[in-house]
CSV table of C-alpha atoms and ligand atoms in Angstrom, one decimal:
chain,number,residue,atom,x,y,z
Y,14,MET,CA,103.7,108.8,79.6
Y,15,ASN,CA,103.3,112.1,81.6
Y,16,LYS,CA,100.1,114.0,82.5
Y,17,LYS,CA,99.2,117.6,83.3
Y,18,ILE,CA,95.9,117.7,85.2
Y,19,ILE,CA,93.7,120.7,86.1
Y,20,ARG,CA,90.7,120.3,88.3
Y,21,PRO,CA,87.6,119.9,86.0
Y,22,LYS,CA,84.4,121.9,86.6
Y,23,LYS,CA,82.3,118.8,86.9
Y,24,LEU,CA,82.6,115.0,87.0
Y,25,ARG,CA,79.8,113.3,85.0
Y,26,GLY,CA,79.2,110.0,83.3
Y,27,THR,CA,79.2,106.3,83.6
Y,28,ILE,CA,82.2,104.1,84.1
Y,29,THR,CA,82.5,100.4,83.9
Y,30,PRO,CA,85.8,99.6,85.6
Y,31,PRO,CA,87.8,96.5,84.3
Y,32,GLY,CA,87.2,93.0,85.5
Y,33,ASP,CA,88.1,92.1,89.1
Y,34,LYS,CA,91.8,91.2,89.4
Y,35,SER,CA,91.4,88.7,92.2
Y,36,ILE,CA,88.5,86.9,90.5
Y,37,SER,CA,90.4,86.9,87.1
Y,38,HIS,CA,93.5,85.2,88.6
Y,39,ARG,CA,91.3,82.6,90.3
Y,40,ALA,CA,89.1,81.9,87.3
Y,41,LEU,CA,92.2,81.1,85.3
Y,42,MET,CA,94.1,79.1,87.9
Y,43,PHE,CA,91.2,77.0,89.2
Y,44,ASN,CA,89.8,76.2,85.8
Y,45,SER,CA,93.3,75.1,84.8
Y,46,ILE,CA,93.1,72.2,87.3
Y,47,ALA,CA,89.4,71.4,86.5
Y,48,GLY,CA,88.2,68.6,84.2
Y,49,GLN,CA,86.5,70.3,81.3
Y,50,THR,CA,86.7,73.6,79.3
Y,51,ALA,CA,85.5,76.9,80.8
Y,52,HIS,CA,84.6,80.3,79.2
Y,53,ILE,CA,85.5,83.4,81.1
Y,54,ASN,CA,83.9,86.7,80.1
Y,55,GLY,CA,85.0,90.1,81.2
Y,56,ILE,CA,88.4,88.9,82.4
Y,57,LEU,CA,90.8,91.7,83.3
Y,58,GLU,CA,93.3,92.2,80.5
Y,59,SER,CA,96.3,93.7,82.4
Y,60,GLU,CA,100.0,92.9,83.0
Y,61,ASP,CA,99.2,91.0,86.2
Y,62,ILE,CA,96.7,88.7,84.5
Y,63,HIS,CA,99.0,88.2,81.6
Y,64,ALA,CA,101.6,87.0,84.0
Y,65,THR,CA,99.2,84.4,85.4
Y,66,ILE,CA,98.2,83.3,81.9
Y,67,ASN,CA,101.8,82.9,80.8
Y,68,CYS,CA,102.7,80.9,83.9
Y,69,LEU,CA,99.7,78.5,83.4
Y,70,ARG,CA,100.5,78.1,79.7
Y,71,GLN,CA,104.1,77.1,80.7
Y,72,LEU,CA,102.6,74.5,83.0
Y,73,GLY,CA,100.8,73.0,80.0
Y,74,VAL,CA,97.4,74.6,80.2
Y,75,ALA,CA,95.6,75.6,76.9
Y,76,ILE,CA,94.3,79.1,77.3
Y,77,ASP,CA,92.8,81.1,74.4
Y,78,LEU,CA,92.3,84.8,74.8
Y,79,GLN,CA,89.7,85.9,72.2
Y,80,ASN,CA,89.6,89.4,70.7
Y,81,ASP,CA,86.3,90.2,72.4
Y,82,GLY,CA,87.9,89.9,75.8
Y,83,SER,CA,86.6,86.5,76.6
Y,84,CYS,CA,88.9,83.6,77.4
Y,85,ARG,CA,88.7,79.8,77.1
Y,86,VAL,CA,90.6,77.6,79.5
Y,87,LYS,CA,90.9,73.8,78.9
Y,88,GLY,CA,91.4,72.2,82.3
Y,89,SER,CA,94.3,69.8,82.7
Y,90,GLY,CA,92.7,68.0,85.6
Y,91,ILE,CA,93.6,68.1,89.3
Y,92,ASN,CA,97.0,66.6,88.8
Y,93,GLY,CA,97.5,67.6,85.2
Y,94,LEU,CA,100.0,70.6,85.5
Y,95,LYS,CA,103.4,69.7,84.1
Y,96,ALA,CA,106.7,71.0,85.5
Y,97,THR,CA,108.7,73.2,83.2
Y,98,GLU,CA,112.5,73.9,83.1
Y,99,ARG,CA,111.9,77.6,82.2
Y,100,ASP,CA,111.3,79.9,85.1
Y,101,LEU,CA,107.8,81.0,85.8
Y,102,ASP,CA,107.8,84.8,85.6
Y,103,CYS,CA,105.1,86.3,87.9
Y,104,GLY,CA,106.1,89.9,87.0
Y,105,ASN,CA,104.7,92.4,89.5
Y,106,SER,CA,102.0,90.0,90.7
Y,107,GLY,CA,102.0,88.8,94.3
Y,108,THR,CA,98.7,87.0,93.8
Y,109,THR,CA,100.3,85.0,90.9
Y,110,MET,CA,103.3,83.9,92.9
Y,111,ARG,CA,101.5,83.2,96.2
Y,112,LEU,CA,98.6,81.2,94.7
Y,113,LEU,CA,100.9,79.3,92.4
Y,114,MET,CA,103.0,78.1,95.3
Y,115,GLY,CA,99.8,76.3,96.6
Y,116,LEU,CA,98.7,75.2,93.2
Y,117,ILE,CA,102.0,73.5,92.3
Y,118,ALA,CA,103.3,72.4,95.7
Y,119,ASN,CA,102.8,68.8,94.8
Y,120,ILE,CA,103.9,68.9,91.2
Y,121,ASP,CA,106.1,66.1,89.8
Y,122,GLY,CA,109.4,68.1,89.4
Y,123,THR,CA,111.0,71.3,90.4
Y,124,ILE,CA,109.9,74.8,89.4
Y,125,ARG,CA,111.5,78.2,89.9
Y,126,LEU,CA,109.3,81.3,90.4
Y,127,ILE,CA,110.7,84.7,89.6
Y,128,GLY,CA,109.3,88.3,89.6
Y,129,ASP,CA,110.2,91.9,89.0
Y,130,GLU,CA,112.2,94.1,91.4
Y,131,SER,CA,109.1,94.9,93.5
Y,132,LEU,CA,108.0,91.3,93.8
Y,133,GLN,CA,111.5,90.2,94.7
Y,134,SER,CA,111.4,92.3,97.8
Y,135,ARG,CA,108.0,91.1,99.0
Y,136,PRO,CA,107.6,88.4,101.8
Y,137,MET,CA,106.9,84.9,100.5
Y,138,GLU,CA,108.0,82.9,103.5
Y,139,ARG,CA,104.6,83.7,105.1
Y,140,VAL,CA,103.1,81.4,102.4
Y,141,TYR,CA,105.8,78.7,102.0
Y,142,SER,CA,106.5,78.2,105.7
Y,143,LEU,CA,102.9,77.1,106.2
Y,144,LEU,CA,102.9,74.9,103.0
Y,145,ASN,CA,106.0,73.3,104.3
Y,146,THR,CA,104.2,72.2,107.5
Y,147,MET,CA,102.1,70.1,105.1
Y,148,GLY,CA,105.2,68.4,103.7
Y,149,ALA,CA,105.9,70.8,100.8
Y,150,ASN,CA,109.5,71.6,100.0
Y,151,ILE,CA,109.5,75.3,99.0
Y,152,PHE,CA,112.2,77.8,99.7
Y,153,SER,CA,113.8,81.1,98.9
Y,154,GLU,CA,116.8,80.7,96.6
Y,155,LYS,CA,118.6,83.5,98.4
Y,156,SER,CA,117.4,82.4,101.8
Y,157,ASN,CA,115.9,85.8,102.4
Y,158,GLY,CA,112.2,84.8,102.4
Y,159,CYS,CA,111.7,86.4,99.0
Y,160,ALA,CA,111.7,85.4,95.3
Y,161,PRO,CA,113.3,83.6,93.4
Y,162,ILE,CA,111.3,80.8,95.0
Y,163,ILE,CA,112.0,77.1,94.3
Y,164,VAL,CA,109.2,74.7,94.5
Y,165,ALA,CA,110.4,71.1,94.7
Y,166,GLY,CA,107.1,69.1,94.3
Y,167,LYS,CA,106.2,66.7,97.2
Y,168,GLN,CA,103.1,64.7,98.1
Y,169,LEU,CA,101.3,66.8,100.9
Y,170,THR,CA,99.5,65.6,104.0
Y,171,SER,CA,97.1,67.7,106.0
Y,172,ASN,CA,95.3,66.5,109.1
Y,173,GLN,CA,96.2,69.6,111.0
Y,174,SER,CA,94.9,73.0,111.9
Y,175,ILE,CA,96.8,76.0,110.7
Y,176,GLU,CA,96.2,79.3,112.6
Y,177,MET,CA,97.2,82.2,110.3
Y,178,THR,CA,98.6,85.3,112.0
Y,179,ILE,CA,97.8,87.6,109.1
Y,180,ALA,CA,94.4,88.0,107.5
Y,181,SER,CA,95.5,87.4,103.9
Y,182,ALA,CA,93.5,85.9,101.1
Y,183,GLN,CA,96.7,85.1,99.2
Y,184,ILE,CA,98.0,82.9,102.1
Y,185,LYS,CA,94.6,81.4,102.7
Y,186,SER,CA,94.1,80.6,99.0
Y,187,ALA,CA,97.5,78.9,98.7
Y,188,LEU,CA,96.7,76.7,101.7
Y,189,ILE,CA,93.2,75.8,100.3
Y,190,LEU,CA,94.7,74.9,96.9
Y,191,ALA,CA,97.4,72.7,98.6
Y,192,GLY,CA,94.7,71.2,100.9
Y,193,LEU,CA,92.6,70.0,98.0
Y,194,ASN,CA,95.4,67.9,96.7
Y,195,SER,CA,96.7,66.6,100.0
Y,196,ILE,CA,96.0,63.5,102.0
Y,197,GLY,CA,93.7,64.2,105.0
Y,198,THR,CA,91.7,67.2,106.2
Y,199,LEU,CA,93.0,70.7,106.6
Y,200,ASN,CA,91.6,73.3,109.0
Y,201,ILE,CA,92.5,76.9,108.4
Y,202,ILE,CA,91.8,79.7,110.9
Y,203,GLU,CA,92.1,83.4,109.9
Y,204,PRO,CA,92.4,86.2,112.5
Y,205,LEU,CA,89.8,88.2,110.5
Y,206,GLN,CA,88.0,87.2,107.4
Y,207,SER,CA,89.9,88.2,104.2
Y,208,ARG,CA,88.4,88.2,100.7
Y,209,ASP,CA,86.6,84.9,100.0
Y,210,HIS,CA,86.6,84.6,96.2
Y,211,THR,CA,88.6,81.4,96.4
Y,212,GLU,CA,86.1,79.7,98.7
Y,213,ARG,CA,83.1,80.8,96.6
Y,214,MET,CA,84.6,79.7,93.3
Y,215,LEU,CA,86.0,76.4,94.5
Y,216,SER,CA,82.7,75.5,96.2
Y,217,ALA,CA,80.9,76.2,92.9
Y,218,MET,CA,83.3,73.9,91.2
Y,219,GLY,CA,82.4,71.1,93.6
Y,220,ALA,CA,85.5,71.2,95.9
Y,221,LYS,CA,84.8,69.8,99.3
Y,222,ILE,CA,85.2,72.8,101.5
Y,223,ASN,CA,83.4,73.9,104.6
Y,224,ILE,CA,83.3,77.6,105.4
Y,225,ASP,CA,82.3,79.0,108.8
Y,226,GLU,CA,83.3,82.7,108.5
Y,227,ASN,CA,87.1,82.7,109.2
Y,228,ASN,CA,87.3,79.0,109.9
Y,229,ILE,CA,87.7,76.9,106.7
Y,230,THR,CA,87.9,73.1,106.4
Y,231,VAL,CA,89.3,71.6,103.2
Y,232,TYR,CA,88.8,67.9,102.6
Y,233,GLY,CA,91.8,66.6,100.6
Y,234,GLU,CA,92.1,63.9,97.9
Y,235,THR,CA,89.8,65.8,95.6
Y,236,ASN,CA,89.5,63.8,92.4
Y,237,GLU,CA,88.0,66.3,90.0
Y,238,LEU,CA,86.8,69.9,89.9
Y,239,GLN,CA,84.0,70.9,87.5
Y,240,SER,CA,85.1,73.6,85.1
Y,241,ILE,CA,82.7,76.6,85.4
Y,242,ASP,CA,82.0,79.5,83.1
Y,243,ILE,CA,82.6,82.8,84.8
Y,244,ASP,CA,81.3,86.4,84.2
Y,245,VAL,CA,83.9,88.5,85.9
Y,246,PRO,CA,82.4,91.6,87.5
Y,247,SER,CA,84.1,95.0,87.7
Y,248,ASP,CA,86.8,95.4,90.4
Y,249,ILE,CA,85.8,97.5,93.4
Y,250,SER,CA,89.5,98.4,93.7
Y,251,SER,CA,89.4,100.0,90.2
Y,252,ALA,CA,86.0,101.6,91.1
Y,253,ALA,CA,87.6,103.1,94.1
Y,254,PRO,CA,89.3,106.1,92.3
Y,255,TRP,CA,85.9,107.1,90.9
Y,256,ILE,CA,84.2,106.6,94.3
Y,257,VAL,CA,86.7,108.9,95.9
Y,258,ALA,CA,86.7,111.5,93.1
Y,259,GLY,CA,82.9,111.6,93.0
Y,260,ILE,CA,82.5,112.0,96.7
Y,261,LEU,CA,85.1,114.7,97.0
Y,262,HIS,CA,84.6,116.8,93.9
Y,263,PRO,CA,82.1,119.7,94.6
Y,264,ASP,CA,80.1,119.0,91.4
Y,265,ALA,CA,80.0,115.3,90.7
Y,266,GLU,CA,77.5,112.6,89.6
Y,267,ILE,CA,79.1,109.4,88.5
Y,268,GLU,CA,77.5,106.0,87.9
Y,269,ILE,CA,79.8,103.0,88.3
Y,270,LYS,CA,78.5,99.8,86.6
Y,271,ASN,CA,78.7,96.1,87.5
Y,272,VAL,CA,80.9,96.4,90.6
Y,273,CYS,CA,81.6,93.3,92.7
Y,274,VAL,CA,80.3,94.3,96.2
Y,275,ASN,CA,81.1,91.0,97.9
Y,276,GLN,CA,81.1,92.0,101.6
Y,277,THR,CA,84.7,90.8,102.1
Y,278,ARG,CA,85.7,93.5,99.6
Y,279,SER,CA,83.3,96.4,100.2
Y,280,GLY,CA,84.9,98.1,103.2
Y,281,ILE,CA,85.4,101.3,101.2
Y,282,LEU,CA,81.6,101.7,100.8
Y,283,ASP,CA,80.9,101.1,104.5
Y,284,ILE,CA,83.7,103.5,105.6
Y,285,PHE,CA,82.5,106.3,103.3
Y,286,LEU,CA,78.8,105.7,104.2
Y,287,GLU,CA,79.7,106.0,107.9
Y,288,MET,CA,81.6,109.3,107.1
Y,289,GLY,CA,78.4,110.6,105.5
Y,290,ALA,CA,79.0,110.1,101.8
Y,291,ARG,CA,76.1,110.0,99.3
Y,292,ILE,CA,76.5,106.6,97.7
Y,293,GLU,CA,73.6,104.8,96.1
Y,294,ILE,CA,73.9,101.0,95.8
Y,295,MET,CA,71.6,100.0,93.0
Y,296,ASN,CA,70.4,96.8,91.2
Y,297,LYS,CA,72.1,94.4,93.7
Y,298,ARG,CA,72.2,91.0,92.1
Y,299,LEU,CA,74.1,87.7,92.2
Y,300,VAL,CA,76.4,87.0,89.2
Y,301,GLY,CA,77.8,83.5,89.5
Y,302,ASN,CA,78.5,83.2,93.2
Y,303,GLU,CA,79.4,86.9,93.7
Y,304,GLU,CA,77.2,90.0,94.7
Y,305,VAL,CA,77.3,92.7,92.1
Y,306,ALA,CA,75.7,96.2,92.0
Y,307,ASP,CA,75.8,99.5,90.2
Y,308,LEU,CA,76.9,102.5,92.3
Y,309,GLY,CA,75.7,106.1,92.2
Y,310,ILE,CA,78.3,108.5,93.6
Y,311,TYR,CA,77.5,112.1,94.4
Y,312,SER,CA,79.4,115.1,95.8
Y,313,SER,CA,79.3,114.8,99.6
Y,314,SER,CA,80.4,116.4,102.9
Y,315,LEU,CA,82.4,114.0,105.1
Y,316,SER,CA,82.9,113.7,108.8
Y,317,SER,CA,86.0,112.0,110.2
Y,318,ILE,CA,85.8,108.5,111.9
Y,319,ASN,CA,88.2,106.1,113.4
Y,320,ILE,CA,88.8,103.3,110.9
Y,321,THR,CA,89.6,100.3,113.0
Y,322,GLN,CA,91.1,96.8,112.5
Y,323,GLU,CA,87.9,95.0,111.4
Y,324,PHE,CA,87.6,97.2,108.3
Y,325,ILE,CA,91.1,96.7,107.1
Y,326,PRO,CA,91.1,93.3,105.3
Y,327,ARG,CA,87.9,94.4,103.6
Y,328,ALA,CA,89.5,97.6,102.2
Y,329,ILE,CA,93.2,96.9,102.2
Y,330,ASP,CA,93.9,98.0,98.6
Y,331,GLU,CA,91.7,101.1,99.0
Y,332,ILE,CA,93.3,102.5,102.2
Y,333,PRO,CA,95.5,105.1,100.3
Y,334,LEU,CA,92.4,106.5,98.5
Y,335,ILE,CA,90.4,106.4,101.7
Y,336,ALA,CA,93.3,108.5,103.3
Y,337,LEU,CA,92.9,111.0,100.5
Y,338,GLY,CA,89.2,111.2,101.2
Y,339,ALA,CA,89.9,111.8,104.9
Y,340,CYS,CA,91.9,115.0,103.9
Y,341,PHE,CA,88.5,116.5,103.0
Y,342,ALA,CA,86.6,115.3,106.0
Y,343,LYS,CA,85.5,117.5,108.9
Y,344,GLY,CA,87.8,116.5,111.8
Y,345,ASP,CA,90.8,114.2,112.1
Y,346,THR,CA,90.8,110.6,110.9
Y,347,LYS,CA,92.8,107.7,112.3
Y,348,ILE,CA,93.3,104.5,110.3
Y,349,SER,CA,94.7,101.7,112.5
Y,350,ASN,CA,96.4,98.3,112.0
Y,351,ILE,CA,97.7,98.9,108.5
Y,352,SER,CA,101.2,97.4,108.7
Y,353,GLU,CA,100.3,95.2,105.7
Y,354,LEU,CA,100.4,98.3,103.5
Y,355,LYS,CA,104.2,98.3,103.9
Y,356,VAL,CA,104.6,95.0,102.0
Y,357,LYS,CA,102.3,95.7,99.0
Y,358,GLU,CA,103.7,96.5,95.5
Y,359,SER,CA,105.5,99.3,97.2
Y,360,ASN,CA,105.6,100.5,100.8
Y,361,ARG,CA,102.2,102.1,100.5
Y,362,LEU,CA,102.2,103.4,104.1
Y,363,ASP,CA,105.2,105.6,103.3
Y,364,ASN,CA,104.1,106.4,99.8
Y,365,THR,CA,100.6,107.5,100.7
Y,366,ILE,CA,102.1,110.0,103.1
Y,367,GLU,CA,104.7,111.1,100.6
Y,368,ILE,CA,102.1,111.6,97.8
Y,369,ILE,CA,99.3,113.2,99.8
Y,370,SER,CA,101.9,115.5,101.6
Y,371,GLN,CA,103.1,116.8,98.2
Y,372,PHE,CA,99.6,118.0,97.5
Y,373,GLY,CA,99.6,119.8,100.9
Y,374,GLY,CA,97.6,117.2,102.8
Y,375,GLU,CA,98.4,116.9,106.5
Y,376,ILE,CA,99.0,113.2,107.0
Y,377,PHE,CA,101.3,111.4,109.4
Y,378,SER,CA,102.1,107.8,110.5
Y,379,ASN,CA,102.5,106.4,114.0
Y,380,GLU,CA,103.8,102.8,113.7
Y,381,ASP,CA,101.0,101.0,111.9
Y,382,GLU,CA,98.5,103.9,111.9
Y,383,LEU,CA,97.8,106.8,109.6
Y,384,LEU,CA,96.6,110.1,111.1
Y,385,ILE,CA,95.0,112.6,108.7
Y,386,ASN,CA,93.9,116.2,109.6
Y,387,GLY,CA,90.9,117.2,107.6
Y,388,LEU,CA,91.7,120.4,105.6
Y,389,ASN,CA,89.2,120.6,102.7
Y,390,THR,CA,91.8,121.8,100.2
Y,391,LEU,CA,94.8,120.5,98.4
Y,392,HIS,CA,97.2,122.3,96.1
Y,393,GLY,CA,98.8,121.2,92.8
Y,394,ALA,CA,102.0,119.1,92.8
Y,395,LYS,CA,104.7,117.9,90.4
Y,396,LEU,CA,105.6,114.3,91.1
Y,397,TYR,CA,107.2,111.2,89.7
Y,398,CYS,CA,104.7,108.3,90.0
Y,399,GLY,CA,106.9,105.2,89.8
Y,400,SER,CA,106.0,101.5,89.5
Y,401,ASP,CA,103.0,101.0,91.9
Y,402,HIS,CA,99.7,101.1,90.0
Y,403,ARG,CA,97.6,102.1,93.0
Y,404,MET,CA,99.9,104.9,94.0
Y,405,THR,CA,99.8,106.3,90.4
Y,406,MET,CA,96.0,106.3,90.5
Y,407,LEU,CA,96.1,107.9,94.0
Y,408,ALA,CA,98.2,110.7,92.5
Y,409,GLY,CA,95.8,111.0,89.6
Y,410,ILE,CA,92.8,111.5,91.8
Y,411,ALA,CA,94.6,113.9,94.2
Y,412,SER,CA,95.5,116.0,91.1
Y,413,LEU,CA,91.9,116.0,89.9
Y,414,LEU,CA,90.8,117.4,93.3
Y,415,SER,CA,93.6,120.0,93.8
Y,416,GLU,CA,93.1,123.7,93.4
Y,417,GLN,CA,96.0,124.2,90.9
Y,418,GLU,CA,97.5,122.4,88.0
Y,419,SER,CA,99.5,119.2,88.7
Y,420,GLU,CA,102.1,117.5,86.7
Y,421,LEU,CA,102.5,113.7,87.0
Y,422,ILE,CA,105.6,112.1,85.5
Y,423,ASP,CA,105.7,108.4,84.4
Y,424,VAL,CA,102.0,107.3,84.9
Y,425,ASP,CA,102.1,104.0,83.0
Y,426,ALA,CA,102.1,101.7,86.1
Y,427,VAL,CA,98.2,101.7,85.8
Y,428,ASN,CA,98.7,99.0,83.2
Y,429,VAL,CA,99.2,96.5,86.0
Y,430,SER,CA,95.5,96.5,86.9
Y,431,TYR,CA,93.7,99.2,84.9
Y,432,PRO,CA,95.1,99.9,81.5
Y,433,ASN,CA,92.2,102.1,80.5
Y,434,PHE,CA,92.5,104.3,83.6
Y,435,TRP,CA,93.6,107.5,81.9
Y,436,ASN,CA,90.9,107.2,79.2
Y,437,ASP,CA,88.2,106.8,81.8
Y,438,PHE,CA,89.8,109.8,83.6
Y,439,GLU,CA,89.3,112.0,80.5
Y,440,LYS,CA,85.8,110.6,80.1
Y,441,VAL,CA,84.4,111.7,83.5
Y,442,CYS,CA,86.2,115.1,83.6
Y,443,VAL,CA,84.0,117.9,82.2
Y,444,SER,CA,85.8,121.3,81.9
N,183,LIG,C1,94.6,89.7,96.9
N,183,LIG,C2,94.6,89.8,98.3
N,183,LIG,C3,95.2,91.0,99.0
N,183,LIG,C4,95.3,92.2,98.1
N,183,LIG,C5,95.8,91.9,96.8
N,183,LIG,C6,95.0,90.8,96.0
N,183,LIG,C7,94.1,88.4,96.3
N,183,LIG,O1,96.5,90.6,99.5
N,183,LIG,O2,96.0,93.2,98.7
N,183,LIG,O3,95.9,93.0,95.9
N,183,LIG,O4,93.7,88.4,95.1
N,183,LIG,O5,94.0,87.4,97.0
N,183,LIG,P1,96.7,89.9,100.9
N,183,LIG,O6,95.9,88.6,100.8
N,183,LIG,O7,98.1,89.6,101.0
N,183,LIG,O8,96.2,90.8,101.9
């Protein structure tokens, strides 16, 4: 699909973004190794989540997706997953592949994990090298640290402290899952706290985990996890395009409903509030074990700030859109310590520069930093969007804010995380 986009006169309306992708993956995986049946409402129905569902079904888990968007998962028990001869295809989803490594590290048998071209170029050794210190036998088939990944199941032992060098919820979650089913006690230390959905959900399921900010202790030999029903809130990463569009468009009032504002995810709100944005955080409430709120977003004038290391894990997937926001701020913005952007679904450091530059933004990189000169205006562009969902949404929002018409070619990658993105786009634009 291609799109021609002209800046609308106004942005108005209410959006309920789709279910949180991180919580959806976890709700499926963790309930798969629990003891009873769980109902999950509001699960994200997208290509990444279908990859997780298909892999879990191949491992023997009964998962029913209902027409009303709800889902039923019949847990197989903590040791109940069954090895399969067929490859597990994780598609484009890094979360699926990395968390599965921890989930099946001790399975009885050998499993091969594969993925699409993007996933095959992403680093997996950062996960399996740590799991292998616990006795796992996981390796890259081509010995290049990337997929295909072979998991030859082994009994794991912990009784050690693992100091992670990257703040990554995917690595941390794989270690926690492996730790649950190991002999001994595992201590995990993160350099900075990454998203904590795993810790919250597993604690609610009765796992023996102790959390002290970025220091986590997992007590192994877990016999059973309780299945839990989960209402998945909207994904702040899918709210992010509307947050940025609403702040930057000169005539905007948008309400975004039911957003997960867990403080390990809400860096985008803190960053824009510090830059002077008019964001209202309304009806804050706890849903399950997660904080949820509705957001009011209004046209704003921004001032530049330095976005430093401590913000990054809390806003990692939103950095490209935050960089777009900085194009409209008064002054120059620096975003530091973002080398992780290079190993996402695409090299998002290079692609953010490429896309924003095509719209006339002044944006540069310096090793692992982005430098953005505030300009207050972008011009139209014609560009090919490619396979990265978040880059496609970035191009969509940049077009919506540009002075002239833009033409975007091949915009379907949004299906990875936000299949309804272009419908919501039409819905908020008033011409
Ligand atoms: C995710 C964690 C983040 C994020 C990704 C989803 C998760 O990756 O970028 O989109 O669900 O755990 P890292 O943990 O590698 O930073």
